[in-house]
Amino acid sequence: MKDNKKILRLLMMVFLGITAILPLSSWADMVEKISGIWLGTLGEGDDYIRIVFKISGNSVSGIRANFIGPDQGWDNGPCSNVTFSGKELEVKGPENGFVYQGQLSENGSEIKGNWIFRGSLPLDMKKIEVVPSGKAFVTPPHLRDYKPWIDRQILPVIQSGAFSGAVVGIIHKDETCVFGYGNNSFGGEKKPNGNTEFPMGSISKMFTGLLLADMVNKKQMSLDDRVQKYLPAGVRVPSKEGRQITLLELNNHTSGLPSDPDDMVIIQSVDPQSLYTIPQLYRYLSRCKLLSTPGEMENYSTLGMGLLGEVIALKVGLTYEECHRKEILGPVGMKDTGVNWDSDELTRAAQGYDGYGRSNPQDQWQQTFAGGGGLHSTVNDMLKFARAVMDPDSSIAGIFSDPAGDSLGIKQGVKHGGQTIGGFTSFFTVNRVDQTAMVVWFNSGFPEAPIYNNLFMLMHGVKPYPVILPHFVRLPEEDLKQFEGLYLAEGPIPNGKSPDVLKLFVKNGHLFAGSDSLEFYPEAGGNFFEKLQHTDVIFHHGNQGKITGFSAFWKNFKKQ
């Protein structure tokens, strides 16, 4: 019986991902080594942040860690995964969040490592007895006084060459401030400001959802209406298990539709969705197979939001852009927002760049997918919109007070991020309760999450993280060779595609994935970075130090 229990416990350890089966005494020793309270300081000067991990574990539940931020008021946030093998520790934060990698010292009192999140910073930790108390972060008294803090978030990134320009607009109750940084283009002299035009990408989806809310508020549509009801005769909307797609399911990404049609023409530096036509959309829908039963599973779908914009336009009898001008843009006074670009708007537009600093043409979107990503705007226009959202007497106030607002998740406000292949990243948020709003854009595919999160924290009285940027190094070709091989994506595969397989190879002293257009750049901290999607590439090692796989693109890849 005792032997059976021992075998069962060892099997549980394997199930929990422990790569080597250890005697229970060795397992206990390993847990004891890493368990405790660990404190480190991220950054320096006024921008430092103290990081605390509370690590514990046992042979049944494995090793666990809670994340504490004493300087930010965060306490006991559970980390998603913790692994410890030999002296190597890896702690993963919440989904798509930070990763910490470190090595335990010989005496077990220190961990030397790196904090990784769209780049890396050194973070060495020491074992302590008690979690340190928090320190109050004093927020500036007026919005204009936030500028030095915003400067420290934006200017280092511009100086790194990740993008040439950015604009930040903020509202807090009666105050409004707009701050422009850098230039509209690399090597240019034109400064971006509140009237500089930028493509909003997926923030367009937010506006499409508000058009639906407006139609429901005016009793012209219902959230439970089937999409088929509004399309021309002869166009068949796919269904599954007898369930047809509703307007609500298009809006909340539970329609079962894939992210994009499979017949888009891919052209370098041009968003393929911008070229897609209405006849193409109708033909595709008639042969499309759903990935899941409508209403059962969330799958982010630009196709679904583009289709929602199209059915609203058909119901009103106008184009998608004309619907917006009539119902939202016109009443709010957003004269610089739309799908089509006029000559004045193009003159005021910033230049977009991809992750390699290559300039891209300004996409001229068809109306087909405009609801999923085709709108452009300015910071000043978006702040006008924010004011209208917060004003209970504005022309669009009824959208937010309608009972449908609960189903659409817009009662307290709206927010969305956007990214374009043409080289822009943006984020918008407005809160009707707090009477706060923020809009941020910059002219690169650089991920908005670190900058936006930090500015959002600053607005709400939380000390922001220090700026994290990738620091690239050159590795000898013989060192890069260890990463070569075939890697297979693990876990569920989105959008009904075949499992992703990537072949990593070395060419002329560089590491590539799949083709020589996708390069993994080595960083000073020991990991890699992919510039087009601004993604950390974190390699995993086995007990003998050999590469077993890597994490990137929000997936895990296992070496074959």
Short mmCIF file of C-alpha atoms in Angstrom, two decimals, residues 188-367:
data_model
loop_
_atom_site.label_atom_id
_atom_site.label_comp_id
_atom_site.label_asym_id
_atom_site.label_seq_id
_atom_site.Cartn_x
_atom_site.Cartn_y
_atom_site.Cartn_z
CA GLY A 188 10.94 64.63 -40.36
CA GLU A 189 10.39 67.91 -38.57
CA LYS A 190 6.59 67.97 -38.31
CA LYS A 191 5.51 67.54 -34.67
CA PRO A 192 2.47 65.41 -33.86
CA ASN A 193 -0.37 67.06 -31.93
CA GLY A 194 -4.04 66.65 -31.12
CA ASN A 195 -5.00 67.18 -34.78
CA THR A 196 -2.59 64.62 -36.25
CA GLU A 197 -4.48 61.85 -38.05
CA PHE A 198 -3.80 58.19 -37.21
CA PRO A 199 -5.46 54.87 -38.20
CA MET A 200 -7.25 53.41 -35.17
CA GLY A 201 -7.19 49.75 -36.18
CA SER A 202 -9.35 47.65 -33.88
CA ILE A 203 -10.67 50.63 -31.91
CA SER A 204 -13.07 50.65 -34.88
CA LYS A 205 -14.65 47.53 -33.36
CA MET A 206 -15.62 49.59 -30.31
CA PHE A 207 -17.42 52.09 -32.54
CA THR A 208 -19.18 49.29 -34.42
CA GLY A 209 -20.47 47.94 -31.13
CA LEU A 210 -21.76 51.41 -30.25
CA LEU A 211 -23.57 51.60 -33.60
CA LEU A 212 -25.30 48.34 -32.68
CA ALA A 213 -26.18 49.76 -29.25
CA ASP A 214 -27.61 52.84 -30.94
CA MET A 215 -29.75 50.71 -33.28
CA VAL A 216 -31.04 48.69 -30.32
CA ASN A 217 -31.75 51.86 -28.32
CA LYS A 218 -33.82 53.18 -31.24
CA LYS A 219 -35.71 49.86 -31.53
CA GLN A 220 -34.45 49.32 -35.07
CA MET A 221 -32.60 46.11 -34.21
CA SER A 222 -32.50 43.56 -31.41
CA LEU A 223 -29.43 41.85 -29.96
CA ASP A 224 -31.10 38.47 -30.51
CA ASP A 225 -31.79 39.12 -34.20
CA ARG A 226 -30.24 36.57 -36.50
CA VAL A 227 -27.63 37.97 -38.88
CA GLN A 228 -29.26 36.13 -41.79
CA LYS A 229 -32.29 38.40 -41.44
CA TYR A 230 -30.40 41.44 -42.73
CA LEU A 231 -28.37 40.01 -45.62
CA PRO A 232 -29.45 39.85 -49.28
CA ALA A 233 -31.24 36.77 -50.60
CA GLY A 234 -28.75 34.20 -51.80
CA VAL A 235 -26.16 34.99 -49.11
CA ARG A 236 -25.98 32.15 -46.60
CA VAL A 237 -24.67 32.78 -43.09
CA PRO A 238 -23.05 29.62 -41.65
CA SER A 239 -24.63 27.86 -38.68
CA LYS A 240 -23.67 24.93 -36.48
CA GLU A 241 -25.71 22.33 -34.60
CA GLY A 242 -28.87 24.18 -35.58
CA ARG A 243 -27.69 27.46 -34.01
CA GLN A 244 -27.67 30.58 -36.17
CA ILE A 245 -25.46 33.58 -35.43
CA THR A 246 -27.05 36.60 -33.70
CA LEU A 247 -25.99 40.25 -33.71
CA LEU A 248 -24.89 39.98 -30.06
CA GLU A 249 -22.66 37.02 -30.88
CA LEU A 250 -20.96 38.99 -33.64
CA ASN A 251 -20.32 41.83 -31.18
CA ASN A 252 -18.96 39.71 -28.33
CA HIS A 253 -16.84 37.42 -30.58
CA THR A 254 -18.80 34.24 -29.85
CA SER A 255 -20.17 33.75 -33.38
CA GLY A 256 -17.81 30.87 -34.19
CA LEU A 257 -16.49 32.77 -37.21
CA PRO A 258 -12.71 32.67 -37.75
CA SER A 259 -10.62 35.78 -37.26
CA ASP A 260 -10.35 36.44 -41.01
CA PRO A 261 -11.48 34.83 -44.28
CA ASP A 262 -9.06 32.32 -45.77
CA ASP A 263 -9.00 33.94 -49.22
CA MET A 264 -7.41 37.28 -48.38
CA VAL A 265 -4.59 38.42 -50.66
CA ILE A 266 -1.45 39.07 -48.61
CA ILE A 267 0.57 42.05 -49.82
CA GLN A 268 3.65 43.20 -47.91
CA SER A 269 2.96 46.22 -45.62
CA VAL A 270 -0.73 46.44 -46.65
CA ASP A 271 -3.55 45.34 -44.36
CA PRO A 272 -5.32 42.58 -46.36
CA GLN A 273 -8.62 43.37 -44.66
CA SER A 274 -8.55 46.85 -46.22
CA LEU A 275 -8.68 45.36 -49.74
CA TYR A 276 -11.50 42.86 -49.17
CA THR A 277 -14.74 43.57 -51.08
CA ILE A 278 -18.41 42.99 -50.26
CA PRO A 279 -18.87 40.37 -53.04
CA GLN A 280 -15.85 38.48 -51.64
CA LEU A 281 -17.37 38.57 -48.17
CA TYR A 282 -20.71 37.21 -49.38
CA ARG A 283 -19.05 34.38 -51.32
CA TYR A 284 -16.91 33.46 -48.36
CA LEU A 285 -19.83 33.40 -45.90
CA SER A 286 -21.73 30.97 -48.13
CA ARG A 287 -18.91 28.38 -47.88
CA CYS A 288 -17.52 29.21 -44.42
CA LYS A 289 -17.56 26.57 -41.67
CA LEU A 290 -17.86 27.78 -38.07
CA LEU A 291 -15.14 26.91 -35.58
CA SER A 292 -17.64 26.48 -32.74
CA THR A 293 -21.37 26.60 -32.04
CA PRO A 294 -22.58 30.22 -31.87
CA GLY A 295 -22.68 31.53 -28.32
CA GLU A 296 -20.44 28.84 -26.82
CA MET A 297 -16.84 29.98 -27.24
CA GLU A 298 -15.05 33.32 -27.62
CA ASN A 299 -12.79 33.69 -30.65
CA TYR A 300 -11.65 37.21 -31.51
CA SER A 301 -12.94 37.87 -35.02
CA THR A 302 -12.28 40.90 -37.20
CA LEU A 303 -14.43 39.13 -39.80
CA GLY A 304 -17.35 39.08 -37.34
CA MET A 305 -17.08 42.79 -36.52
CA GLY A 306 -16.73 43.67 -40.20
CA LEU A 307 -19.89 41.67 -40.89
CA LEU A 308 -21.71 43.44 -38.04
CA GLY A 309 -20.81 46.81 -39.56
CA GLU A 310 -22.09 45.60 -42.94
CA VAL A 311 -25.50 44.39 -41.65
CA ILE A 312 -26.05 47.66 -39.75
CA ALA A 313 -25.24 49.59 -42.93
CA LEU A 314 -27.69 47.42 -44.91
CA LYS A 315 -30.42 48.03 -42.34
CA VAL A 316 -29.94 51.82 -42.44
CA GLY A 317 -29.44 51.91 -46.21
CA LEU A 318 -26.11 53.77 -46.01
CA THR A 319 -22.43 52.87 -46.06
CA TYR A 320 -20.73 52.01 -42.78
CA GLU A 321 -19.02 55.42 -42.72
CA GLU A 322 -22.26 57.25 -43.52
CA CYS A 323 -24.00 55.42 -40.65
CA HIS A 324 -21.35 56.68 -38.27
CA ARG A 325 -21.55 60.23 -39.53
CA LYS A 326 -25.30 60.21 -39.08
CA GLU A 327 -25.54 58.52 -35.67
CA ILE A 328 -22.29 59.22 -33.77
CA LEU A 329 -19.57 61.23 -35.54
CA GLY A 330 -21.83 64.04 -36.74
CA PRO A 331 -23.80 64.59 -33.51
CA VAL A 332 -20.58 64.53 -31.44
CA GLY A 333 -18.73 66.85 -33.83
CA MET A 334 -15.99 64.41 -34.86
CA LYS A 335 -15.17 65.98 -38.22
CA ASP A 336 -11.73 64.39 -38.49
CA THR A 337 -12.89 60.78 -38.04
CA GLY A 338 -13.99 58.39 -40.78
CA VAL A 339 -13.09 55.55 -43.13
CA ASN A 340 -12.15 57.47 -46.27
CA TRP A 341 -9.31 60.00 -46.17
CA ASP A 342 -9.57 63.46 -47.73
CA SER A 343 -6.52 65.43 -48.89
CA ASP A 344 -6.40 67.57 -45.73
CA GLU A 345 -6.47 64.51 -43.46
CA LEU A 346 -3.68 62.84 -45.44
CA THR A 347 -1.60 66.01 -45.06
CA ARG A 348 -2.04 65.84 -41.28
CA ALA A 349 -1.42 62.07 -41.03
CA ALA A 350 1.59 60.56 -39.31
CA GLN A 351 3.71 58.00 -41.17
CA GLY A 352 3.38 54.40 -40.03
CA TYR A 353 6.32 51.99 -39.58
CA ASP A 354 6.68 48.28 -38.99
CA GLY A 355 8.93 46.75 -36.32
CA TYR A 356 11.97 47.04 -38.58
CA GLY A 357 11.44 50.77 -39.11
CA ARG A 358 10.15 50.35 -42.67
CA SER A 359 7.57 52.94 -43.74
CA ASN A 360 4.18 51.71 -44.93
CA PRO A 361 1.56 53.31 -47.20
CA GLN A 362 -1.65 54.65 -45.68
CA ASP A 363 -4.34 52.00 -46.11
CA GLN A 364 -7.48 53.10 -47.95
CA TRP A 365 -10.11 50.73 -46.59
CA GLN A 366 -13.06 49.24 -48.43
CA GLN A 367 -16.30 49.53 -46.43
#
